[in-house]
Short mmCIF file of C-alpha atoms in Angstrom, two decimals:
data_model
loop_
_atom_site.label_atom_id
_atom_site.label_comp_id
_atom_site.label_asym_id
_atom_site.label_seq_id
_atom_site.Cartn_x
_atom_site.Cartn_y
_atom_site.Cartn_z
CA MET A 981 -118.20 -5.25 170.44
CA ILE A 982 -121.79 -3.61 170.54
CA ARG A 983 -123.35 -6.94 171.42
CA GLU A 984 -121.44 -7.34 174.54
CA ASN A 985 -122.50 -3.72 175.61
CA VAL A 986 -126.14 -4.31 174.56
CA GLU A 987 -126.51 -7.31 177.18
CA MET A 988 -125.48 -5.19 179.95
CA TYR A 989 -128.48 -2.76 179.81
CA LYS A 990 -132.15 -3.60 180.03
CA ASP A 991 -134.65 -1.86 177.73
CA SER A 992 -137.35 0.62 178.71
CA GLY A 993 -140.09 -0.93 180.87
CA SER A 994 -142.82 1.43 179.28
CA SER A 995 -145.83 -0.13 177.66
CA LYS A 996 -146.32 0.24 173.94
CA GLY A 997 -149.90 0.92 174.74
CA SER A 998 -151.55 2.68 177.63
CA ARG A 999 -155.32 2.57 178.90
CA THR A 1000 -156.95 5.83 178.99
CA LYS A 1001 -160.58 7.20 179.47
CA ILE A 1002 -162.35 8.49 176.44
CA GLU A 1003 -165.80 9.76 175.43
CA LYS A 1004 -167.23 7.93 172.51
CA VAL A 1005 -169.55 10.15 170.30
CA ARG A 1006 -172.06 8.71 167.72
CA SER A 1007 -173.98 10.30 164.86
CA ASP A 1008 -177.08 10.44 166.96
CA GLY A 1009 -175.56 12.65 169.47
CA SER A 1010 -175.17 10.06 172.27
CA ARG A 1011 -171.79 10.07 174.18
CA LYS A 1012 -170.56 7.32 176.25
CA GLU A 1013 -167.56 7.08 178.51
CA GLU A 1014 -165.30 4.10 177.82
CA GLN A 1015 -161.77 2.76 178.30
CA ASP A 1016 -159.54 2.78 175.28
CA ILE A 1017 -155.95 1.56 174.78
CA ILE A 1018 -153.72 4.05 172.81
CA PRO A 1019 -150.07 4.01 171.70
CA GLY A 1020 -147.49 5.01 174.13
CA GLU A 1021 -144.96 7.70 173.36
CA ILE A 1022 -141.62 8.53 174.88
CA LEU A 1023 -138.77 10.90 174.05
CA LEU A 1024 -135.42 9.38 173.35
CA HIS A 1025 -132.41 11.86 174.02
CA LEU A 1026 -129.68 10.60 171.99
CA PHE A 1027 -125.96 11.38 172.83
CA LEU A 1028 -123.01 10.89 170.54
CA ASN A 1029 -119.61 11.12 172.14
CA ASP A 1030 -121.11 13.31 174.75
CA LYS A 1031 -122.95 15.60 172.45
CA LYS A 1032 -126.46 15.63 172.20
CA ILE A 1033 -127.64 15.13 168.71
CA SER A 1034 -131.25 14.30 168.55
CA ILE A 1035 -134.51 13.99 170.58
CA ILE A 1036 -136.52 11.36 169.07
CA SER A 1037 -140.36 10.83 169.44
CA CYS A 1038 -140.77 7.05 169.30
CA SER A 1039 -142.60 4.19 170.80
CA PRO A 1040 -140.93 2.45 173.85
CA GLY A 1041 -139.05 -0.76 173.42
CA ASP A 1042 -135.96 -1.66 171.22
CA LEU A 1043 -134.34 1.57 172.05
CA ILE A 1044 -130.77 0.09 171.56
CA GLU A 1045 -131.50 -0.90 168.22
CA LEU A 1046 -133.24 2.62 167.38
CA ALA A 1047 -130.18 4.49 168.63
CA SER A 1048 -127.76 2.34 166.76
CA GLY A 1049 -129.71 2.32 163.64
CA TYR A 1050 -130.12 5.99 163.87
CA VAL A 1051 -126.55 6.99 163.98
CA LEU A 1052 -125.61 4.54 161.21
CA SER A 1053 -128.39 5.30 158.83
CA ASN A 1054 -127.75 8.79 159.21
CA GLY A 1055 -124.24 8.79 158.47
CA TYR A 1056 -122.69 9.51 161.81
CA ILE A 1057 -120.69 6.32 161.51
CA ASP A 1058 -120.29 4.10 158.41
CA ASP A 1059 -119.40 0.86 160.37
CA HIS A 1060 -121.21 -0.76 163.33
CA ASN A 1061 -117.71 -1.68 164.70
CA LYS A 1062 -117.07 1.86 165.42
CA ILE A 1063 -119.63 1.90 168.23
CA ASN A 1064 -117.60 1.09 171.33
CA LEU A 1065 -120.50 1.58 173.90
CA ILE A 1066 -124.19 2.03 174.23
CA GLU A 1067 -125.80 2.76 177.48
CA PHE A 1068 -128.92 3.88 179.15
CA CYS A 1069 -128.44 6.71 181.55
CA GLN A 1070 -130.48 8.63 184.27
CA GLU A 1071 -132.44 11.61 183.26
CA ASN A 1072 -129.83 14.61 183.47
CA GLU A 1073 -130.55 18.21 184.03
CA MET A 1074 -130.59 19.00 180.41
CA VAL A 1075 -133.57 16.73 179.88
CA GLU A 1076 -135.28 17.98 182.93
CA ASN A 1077 -135.06 21.63 181.54
CA PHE A 1078 -136.24 20.53 178.27
CA ASN A 1079 -139.55 18.97 179.88
CA LYS A 1080 -139.76 22.13 182.18
CA ASP A 1081 -139.42 24.74 179.17
CA ASN A 1082 -141.56 23.01 176.72
CA GLY A 1083 -144.29 21.91 179.16
CA ILE A 1084 -144.16 18.30 177.71
CA ILE A 1085 -145.47 15.48 179.74
CA ALA A 1086 -143.68 12.38 178.42
CA GLU A 1087 -141.23 9.74 179.62
CA ASN A 1088 -137.74 10.63 178.83
CA ILE A 1089 -134.95 8.07 178.02
CA VAL A 1090 -131.34 8.93 177.71
CA ILE A 1091 -128.97 6.75 175.64
CA LYS A 1092 -125.39 7.72 175.22
CA ILE A 1093 -123.24 6.15 172.40
CA LYS A 1094 -119.44 6.15 172.40
CA THR A 1095 -117.66 5.80 169.17
CA CYS A 1096 -114.24 5.96 167.71
CA GLU A 1097 -113.13 8.13 164.70
CA VAL A 1098 -116.04 10.53 164.83
CA SER A 1099 -114.86 14.14 164.60
CA GLU A 1100 -116.76 17.22 165.77
CA LYS A 1101 -117.41 18.31 162.14
CA ASP A 1102 -119.35 15.08 161.57
CA ILE A 1103 -121.91 15.85 164.08
CA MET A 1104 -123.75 18.53 162.07
CA GLN A 1105 -127.41 19.19 163.22
CA SER A 1106 -130.15 21.82 162.79
CA GLY A 1107 -132.55 23.19 165.56
CA PRO A 1108 -132.07 24.96 168.91
CA GLY A 1109 -128.70 24.39 170.50
CA GLY A 1110 -127.50 22.05 167.63
CA ILE A 1111 -130.10 19.59 168.79
CA LYS A 1112 -132.39 17.91 166.05
CA TYR A 1113 -136.11 17.10 167.17
CA ILE A 1114 -137.38 14.04 165.21
CA SER A 1115 -141.15 13.82 165.34
CA SER A 1116 -142.94 10.55 164.70
CA GLY A 1117 -145.18 12.11 162.04
CA CYS A 1118 -142.81 12.96 159.21
CA GLY A 1119 -139.72 12.10 157.49
CA SER A 1120 -136.56 13.71 158.42
CA MET A 1121 -132.85 13.59 156.77
CA ASP A 1122 -129.79 14.87 158.70
CA ASP A 1123 -127.15 17.10 157.10
CA ASN A 1124 -124.81 14.11 157.35
CA ALA A 1125 -126.95 12.04 155.09
CA ALA A 1126 -128.01 14.63 152.71
CA ALA A 1127 -124.50 16.15 151.99
CA VAL A 1128 -123.13 12.84 150.52
CA TRP A 1129 -124.32 11.05 147.55
CA PRO A 1130 -125.78 7.54 148.70
CA PRO A 1131 -123.57 4.57 147.94
CA SER A 1132 -124.52 2.27 145.16
CA ILE A 1133 -126.19 -1.21 146.40
CA ARG A 1134 -123.98 -4.02 145.27
CA SER A 1135 -125.83 -7.38 145.69
CA SER A 1136 -126.45 -10.31 143.43
CA MET A 1137 -129.81 -11.27 145.16
CA GLU A 1138 -132.82 -12.06 142.79
CA VAL A 1139 -136.39 -12.44 144.38
CA GLY A 1140 -139.24 -14.12 142.89
CA GLY A 1141 -142.50 -12.28 142.32
CA ASP A 1142 -144.32 -14.91 144.19
CA ILE A 1143 -142.19 -14.02 147.36
CA ILE A 1144 -142.97 -10.45 146.95
CA LEU A 1145 -146.66 -11.12 146.77
CA GLY A 1146 -146.56 -12.76 150.28
CA LEU A 1147 -144.83 -10.21 152.24
CA ASN A 1148 -147.75 -7.91 153.04
CA ARG A 1149 -149.84 -10.81 154.64
CA LYS A 1150 -146.74 -11.93 156.68
CA ASN A 1151 -145.93 -8.46 157.82
CA LEU A 1152 -149.77 -7.93 158.99
CA SER A 1153 -149.93 -11.25 160.82
CA LYS A 1154 -147.07 -10.38 162.90
CA GLN A 1155 -147.82 -6.82 163.97
CA LYS A 1156 -148.76 -7.73 167.61
CA TYR A 1157 -149.27 -4.27 169.05
CA LYS A 1158 -150.87 -2.81 165.83
CA ASN A 1159 -153.39 -5.63 165.71
CA ALA A 1160 -154.18 -4.99 169.49
CA PHE A 1161 -154.76 -1.22 169.42
CA GLY A 1162 -153.76 0.27 166.06
CA GLY A 1163 -151.74 3.40 165.47
CA LEU A 1164 -148.52 1.87 164.76
CA HIS A 1165 -146.38 1.62 161.64
CA SER A 1166 -144.19 -1.48 161.10
CA ALA A 1167 -140.97 -2.77 159.34
CA SER A 1168 -140.15 -6.17 158.77
CA LEU A 1169 -136.92 -7.89 157.64
CA PHE A 1170 -137.03 -10.95 155.30
CA ASN A 1171 -134.59 -13.11 153.60
CA SER A 1172 -134.70 -13.68 149.75
CA SER A 1173 -136.89 -16.82 150.15
CA GLY A 1174 -139.52 -14.67 152.08
CA GLN A 1175 -138.79 -16.09 155.52
CA MET A 1176 -139.57 -13.29 158.06
CA ILE A 1177 -136.55 -12.58 160.32
CA MET A 1178 -138.06 -9.96 162.72
CA VAL A 1179 -140.67 -7.16 162.82
CA MET A 1180 -140.53 -3.79 164.52
CA GLU A 1181 -143.39 -1.50 165.28
CA ASP A 1182 -143.19 2.17 166.15
CA ILE A 1183 -145.33 5.34 166.06
CA GLY A 1184 -142.83 6.66 163.52
CA ARG A 1185 -142.18 4.91 160.18
CA HIS A 1186 -138.50 5.91 160.01
CA ASN A 1187 -138.20 4.81 163.74
CA CYS A 1188 -139.33 1.31 162.40
CA LEU A 1189 -136.49 1.17 159.97
CA ASP A 1190 -133.92 2.31 162.27
CA LYS A 1191 -134.85 -0.35 164.78
CA VAL A 1192 -134.64 -2.89 162.00
CA PHE A 1193 -131.23 -1.44 160.92
CA GLY A 1194 -129.95 -1.66 164.50
CA HIS A 1195 -131.08 -5.31 164.68
CA ILE A 1196 -129.00 -6.11 161.71
CA PHE A 1197 -125.86 -4.49 163.05
CA ILE A 1198 -126.19 -5.72 166.50
CA ASN A 1199 -126.71 -9.25 165.34
CA GLU A 1200 -124.13 -8.92 162.48
CA LEU A 1201 -126.50 -10.00 159.82
CA ASP A 1202 -125.57 -9.60 156.06
CA PRO A 1203 -127.81 -6.94 154.72
CA SER A 1204 -126.90 -7.64 151.01
CA ASN A 1205 -129.48 -10.53 150.68
CA LYS A 1206 -132.30 -9.08 152.62
CA ILE A 1207 -135.59 -7.47 151.98
CA ILE A 1208 -137.21 -4.77 154.01
CA PHE A 1209 -141.06 -4.39 154.20
CA THR A 1210 -142.38 -1.05 155.47
CA SER A 1211 -145.95 0.01 156.16
CA GLY A 1212 -145.12 3.68 155.18
CA ARG A 1213 -144.42 5.86 152.05
CA VAL A 1214 -141.18 5.39 150.55
CA SER A 1215 -139.62 8.83 150.17
CA LEU A 1216 -136.47 10.42 149.30
CA ASP A 1217 -135.07 10.30 152.91
CA LEU A 1218 -135.73 6.79 153.16
CA VAL A 1219 -133.70 5.90 149.99
CA PHE A 1220 -130.64 7.72 151.56
CA LYS A 1221 -131.18 5.63 154.88
CA VAL A 1222 -131.45 2.22 153.29
CA SER A 1223 -128.65 2.92 151.03
CA ARG A 1224 -126.26 3.22 153.91
CA VAL A 1225 -127.31 -0.35 155.16
CA SER A 1226 -126.98 -1.85 151.72
CA ILE A 1227 -130.18 -3.62 151.59
CA PRO A 1228 -131.03 -4.22 147.97
CA VAL A 1229 -134.84 -4.46 147.89
CA VAL A 1230 -137.34 -2.22 149.73
CA VAL A 1231 -141.05 -2.93 149.52
CA THR A 1232 -144.21 -1.16 150.72
CA ASN A 1233 -147.91 -1.71 150.74
CA SER A 1234 -148.03 2.13 150.25
CA SER A 1235 -146.96 4.75 147.77
CA VAL A 1236 -143.54 5.69 146.38
CA THR A 1237 -142.47 9.29 145.68
CA TYR A 1238 -140.88 10.23 142.12
CA SER A 1239 -137.53 11.51 143.65
CA ALA A 1240 -137.18 8.19 145.71
CA ALA A 1241 -137.68 6.10 142.69
CA MET A 1242 -135.34 8.24 140.43
CA LEU A 1243 -132.49 8.07 143.04
CA ALA A 1244 -133.11 4.45 144.07
CA ASP A 1245 -132.77 3.51 140.24
CA LYS A 1246 -129.24 5.45 139.92
CA ILE A 1247 -127.95 3.56 142.90
CA GLY A 1248 -129.26 0.13 142.19
CA LEU A 1249 -131.89 0.00 144.90
CA THR A 1250 -135.14 -1.96 143.93
CA ILE A 1251 -138.30 -0.33 145.23
CA ILE A 1252 -141.62 -1.91 145.10
CA GLY A 1253 -144.89 -0.14 146.01
CA TYR A 1254 -148.31 -1.10 146.62
CA ALA A 1255 -147.58 -4.70 147.29
CA ARG A 1256 -150.85 -6.12 148.38
CA GLY A 1257 -153.35 -8.42 147.29
CA ASN A 1258 -152.26 -10.16 143.93
CA ARG A 1259 -150.35 -7.23 142.49
CA PHE A 1260 -147.30 -4.85 142.97
CA ASN A 1261 -145.47 -2.13 141.15
CA ILE A 1262 -141.82 -1.99 140.73
CA TYR A 1263 -140.49 1.61 140.58
CA SER A 1264 -136.87 1.06 140.25
CA TYR A 1265 -134.12 -1.56 139.36
CA PRO A 1266 -136.71 -4.15 138.13
CA GLU A 1267 -134.11 -6.63 137.05
CA ARG A 1268 -133.59 -7.82 140.49
CA ILE A 1269 -137.22 -9.12 140.59
CA ILE A 1270 -137.61 -12.44 138.52
CA ASN A 1271 -140.95 -14.04 137.43
CA SER A 1272 -142.47 -11.05 135.41
CA LYS A 1273 -146.03 -12.75 135.49
CA ALA A 1274 -146.31 -12.06 139.14
CA ARG A 1275 -145.31 -8.49 138.37
CA LYS A 1276 -148.09 -8.06 136.08
CA ALA A 1277 -150.91 -9.88 138.02
#
């Protein structure tokens, strides 16, 4: 089981924030040297059955969750029980050459995942050498995920509008690292009563989601009665990812794209945007949200 293997390995010891020297410039032209704390960043080299599939720019920490959530939400496997082993490895020659050839100064972490029932044709990637680079600043959707129509969300869960109104405040209050030095996205997992289960922070909004997904699978939680709150924009690629995990409600304090809303409505995924203050907008599958007065506030 994946849980047994996770306990065998320690997560990266890197800091989510690093102190650095800066020059602060003001409108009067004055300059002052100060110390600042900025987000840390590493490169995660992800191998699936001994084939390197991705290089992910991410925040240190919760890397086992990130790796398992990534392969599941991007369609490499459809069941977490197919993961036989997840392990941290020493940097190998391929990683060293990547740094040397690209002039990148960053800590590199290697994670290898062993699965059953994954054929070579299922590992379809773009990029040099068949390796996909996932930056922290933009969405990305693997060929695996895009080639298959996303599964429908089957859940009888209903959520009160008052619950939705409280999620942004709860999410903000638990962002330990963003509150300390900024520069991070977050994603939180809630139950239908609005109780927070956990929160993940990362420089990439998609990484946050994959870390949450990995937590769900590792801890064998039921996703059909959960809500995920994200601080980032909800776009089409996010709908594909969430559909593979079968979470019925996605909430953001930011915007929602038209394509994401249209696809989500077809597969029964409820998307809520601009959930902050005393209002929110339901963009798809509104029947899952009860108490219409809260929705119109």
